[in-house]
Amino acid sequence: MAKAIHSMIRVLDEARSVDFYKLAFGLDIADRYAFDGFTLVYLRNADADFEVELTINHGRTEPYAPGDGYGHLAFAVEDVRAEHARFTAAGFAPTPVKEFLHEGALLATFFFVADPDGYKIEVLQMAGRYR
């Protein structure tokens, strides 16, 4: 059986991205590997094995365009409204909290935020299938 282990995104500024993911989601550097032309940084927290892999291409000066094929990363939190308030206070400019219904039943309560490189991140209330 396969196990999902990470999602990779290319970022322009390593320190800025590491700081964002630490402050926003409590992710710490699990490993960091510097190569001649690029650096890989793996971020995770104690609650999950799944990692966010940051790829920093050395010498890159122009921001990456996430493109129209990229969707989003998603994190589940215990109190989505408290996290929304914390993100707002931190200056992350989250979208308003929304409720998503399916056949009249609440499926999800969530908001979106963008990381420093413009990647969308969904923040969901832990409930139902989102744990």
mmCIF file of C-alpha atoms in Angstrom:
data_model
loop_
_atom_site.group_PDB
_atom_site.id
_atom_site.type_symbol
_atom_site.label_atom_id
_atom_site.label_comp_id
_atom_site.label_asym_id
_atom_site.label_seq_id
_atom_site.Cartn_x
_atom_site.Cartn_y
_atom_site.Cartn_z
ATOM 1 C CA MET A 1 0.000 0.000 0.000
ATOM 2 C CA ALA A 2 1.297 3.469 -0.861
ATOM 3 C CA LYS A 3 1.669 6.178 1.780
ATOM 4 C CA ALA A 4 1.577 9.905 0.950
ATOM 5 C CA ILE A 5 4.766 11.441 2.357
ATOM 6 C CA HIS A 6 5.165 14.994 1.024
ATOM 7 C CA SER A 7 4.091 17.714 -1.358
ATOM 8 C CA MET A 8 6.797 19.824 -3.018
ATOM 9 C CA ILE A 9 6.586 23.504 -3.880
ATOM 10 C CA ARG A 10 9.256 25.801 -5.311
ATOM 11 C CA VAL A 11 9.878 28.921 -3.255
ATOM 12 C CA LEU A 12 11.939 32.025 -3.838
ATOM 13 C CA ASP A 13 13.133 32.858 -0.315
ATOM 14 C CA GLU A 14 13.936 29.964 2.029
ATOM 15 C CA ALA A 15 13.915 31.927 5.288
ATOM 16 C CA ARG A 16 10.660 33.723 4.479
ATOM 17 C CA SER A 17 8.921 30.452 3.609
ATOM 18 C CA VAL A 18 10.292 28.538 6.620
ATOM 19 C CA ASP A 19 9.155 31.386 8.901
ATOM 20 C CA PHE A 20 5.666 31.423 7.361
ATOM 21 C CA TYR A 21 5.086 27.668 7.683
ATOM 22 C CA LYS A 22 6.451 27.703 11.250
ATOM 23 C CA LEU A 23 4.230 30.580 12.380
ATOM 24 C CA ALA A 24 1.144 29.559 10.404
ATOM 25 C CA PHE A 25 1.161 25.778 10.884
ATOM 26 C CA GLY A 26 3.808 24.917 13.472
ATOM 27 C CA LEU A 27 5.994 23.140 10.915
ATOM 28 C CA ASP A 28 9.668 22.796 11.753
ATOM 29 C CA ILE A 29 12.604 21.830 9.594
ATOM 30 C CA ALA A 30 12.901 18.036 9.689
ATOM 31 C CA ASP A 31 15.767 17.912 7.179
ATOM 32 C CA ARG A 32 17.669 20.288 4.931
ATOM 33 C CA TYR A 33 19.849 19.226 2.017
ATOM 34 C CA ALA A 34 21.974 21.726 0.077
ATOM 35 C CA PHE A 35 23.133 20.754 -3.415
ATOM 36 C CA ASP A 36 25.100 22.657 -6.051
ATOM 37 C CA GLY A 37 22.092 24.215 -7.759
ATOM 38 C CA PHE A 38 19.272 23.862 -5.250
ATOM 39 C CA THR A 39 18.328 23.211 -1.631
ATOM 40 C CA LEU A 40 15.587 20.917 -0.316
ATOM 41 C CA VAL A 41 13.925 21.710 3.013
ATOM 42 C CA TYR A 42 11.468 19.248 4.564
ATOM 43 C CA LEU A 43 8.951 20.696 7.025
ATOM 44 C CA ARG A 44 6.686 18.785 9.422
ATOM 45 C CA ASN A 45 5.264 18.788 12.930
ATOM 46 C CA ALA A 46 4.806 16.131 15.592
ATOM 47 C CA ASP A 47 1.133 15.592 14.666
ATOM 48 C CA ALA A 48 1.764 14.136 11.203
ATOM 49 C CA ASP A 49 4.359 12.334 9.131
ATOM 50 C CA PHE A 50 3.306 14.178 5.960
ATOM 51 C CA GLU A 51 5.817 16.867 4.994
ATOM 52 C CA VAL A 52 5.932 20.019 2.907
ATOM 53 C CA GLU A 53 9.070 19.947 0.770
ATOM 54 C CA LEU A 54 10.404 23.388 -0.156
ATOM 55 C CA THR A 55 12.688 23.498 -3.180
ATOM 56 C CA ILE A 56 14.884 26.568 -3.457
ATOM 57 C CA ASN A 57 16.673 26.893 -6.803
ATOM 58 C CA HIS A 58 19.899 28.835 -6.228
ATOM 59 C CA GLY A 59 20.222 32.031 -8.222
ATOM 60 C CA ARG A 60 16.494 32.336 -8.887
ATOM 61 C CA THR A 61 15.417 35.984 -8.643
ATOM 62 C CA GLU A 62 11.936 35.942 -10.183
ATOM 63 C CA PRO A 63 8.906 34.647 -8.254
ATOM 64 C CA TYR A 64 7.354 31.384 -9.410
ATOM 65 C CA ALA A 65 3.888 31.368 -10.935
ATOM 66 C CA PRO A 66 1.890 28.559 -9.286
ATOM 67 C CA GLY A 67 0.105 27.997 -12.607
ATOM 68 C CA ASP A 68 -3.432 26.953 -13.349
ATOM 69 C CA GLY A 69 -2.815 23.283 -12.536
ATOM 70 C CA TYR A 70 -1.951 23.871 -8.884
ATOM 71 C CA GLY A 71 -4.841 23.566 -6.438
ATOM 72 C CA HIS A 72 -3.859 23.888 -2.789
ATOM 73 C CA LEU A 73 -2.346 22.306 0.291
ATOM 74 C CA ALA A 74 -4.731 21.640 3.198
ATOM 75 C CA PHE A 75 -4.289 21.597 6.973
ATOM 76 C CA ALA A 76 -6.887 20.529 9.538
ATOM 77 C CA VAL A 77 -7.045 22.472 12.822
ATOM 78 C CA GLU A 78 -8.998 22.048 16.062
ATOM 79 C CA ASP A 79 -10.571 25.539 16.005
ATOM 80 C CA VAL A 80 -10.767 27.069 12.554
ATOM 81 C CA ARG A 81 -12.252 30.355 13.794
ATOM 82 C CA ALA A 82 -9.493 30.835 16.377
ATOM 83 C CA GLU A 83 -6.890 30.075 13.715
ATOM 84 C CA HIS A 84 -8.557 32.564 11.381
ATOM 85 C CA ALA A 85 -8.261 35.243 14.076
ATOM 86 C CA ARG A 86 -4.608 34.303 14.691
ATOM 87 C CA PHE A 87 -3.802 34.414 10.961
ATOM 88 C CA THR A 88 -5.515 37.801 10.668
ATOM 89 C CA ALA A 89 -3.531 39.165 13.635
ATOM 90 C CA ALA A 90 -0.316 37.834 12.063
ATOM 91 C CA GLY A 91 -1.063 39.801 8.877
ATOM 92 C CA PHE A 92 -1.567 36.712 6.666
ATOM 93 C CA ALA A 93 -4.811 38.094 5.140
ATOM 94 C CA PRO A 94 -6.928 34.916 5.183
ATOM 95 C CA THR A 95 -10.171 34.756 3.217
ATOM 96 C CA PRO A 96 -13.395 34.784 5.257
ATOM 97 C CA VAL A 97 -14.409 31.559 7.012
ATOM 98 C CA LYS A 98 -16.928 29.653 4.892
ATOM 99 C CA GLU A 99 -19.184 26.672 5.422
ATOM 100 C CA PHE A 100 -19.491 24.111 2.644
ATOM 101 C CA LEU A 101 -22.693 22.064 2.509
ATOM 102 C CA HIS A 102 -23.382 18.823 0.675
ATOM 103 C CA GLU A 103 -26.983 17.673 0.340
ATOM 104 C CA GLY A 104 -27.926 20.048 3.148
ATOM 105 C CA ALA A 105 -25.347 18.732 5.625
ATOM 106 C CA LEU A 106 -22.228 20.592 6.731
ATOM 107 C CA LEU A 107 -19.232 19.067 4.959
ATOM 108 C CA ALA A 108 -16.541 21.571 5.923
ATOM 109 C CA THR A 109 -15.793 24.864 7.653
ATOM 110 C CA PHE A 110 -12.695 26.473 6.177
ATOM 111 C CA PHE A 111 -10.725 29.476 4.962
ATOM 112 C CA PHE A 112 -7.841 29.972 2.566
ATOM 113 C CA VAL A 113 -4.538 31.781 2.972
ATOM 114 C CA ALA A 114 -1.624 32.262 0.568
ATOM 115 C CA ASP A 115 1.989 31.593 1.502
ATOM 116 C CA PRO A 116 4.746 34.103 0.608
ATOM 117 C CA ASP A 117 5.019 32.628 -2.902
ATOM 118 C CA GLY A 118 1.286 32.746 -3.574
ATOM 119 C CA TYR A 119 0.490 29.063 -3.016
ATOM 120 C CA LYS A 120 -3.057 28.609 -1.738
ATOM 121 C CA ILE A 121 -3.518 26.759 1.537
ATOM 122 C CA GLU A 122 -6.880 25.593 2.848
ATOM 123 C CA VAL A 123 -7.355 25.539 6.619
ATOM 124 C CA LEU A 124 -10.215 23.231 7.666
ATOM 125 C CA GLN A 125 -12.005 22.571 10.926
ATOM 126 C CA MET A 126 -11.193 19.035 12.165
ATOM 127 C CA ALA A 127 -14.465 17.194 11.687
ATOM 128 C CA GLY A 128 -15.894 14.378 9.619
ATOM 129 C CA ARG A 129 -13.430 13.295 6.952
ATOM 130 C CA TYR A 130 -11.069 16.191 7.719
ATOM 131 C CA ARG A 131 -9.032 15.025 10.732
#
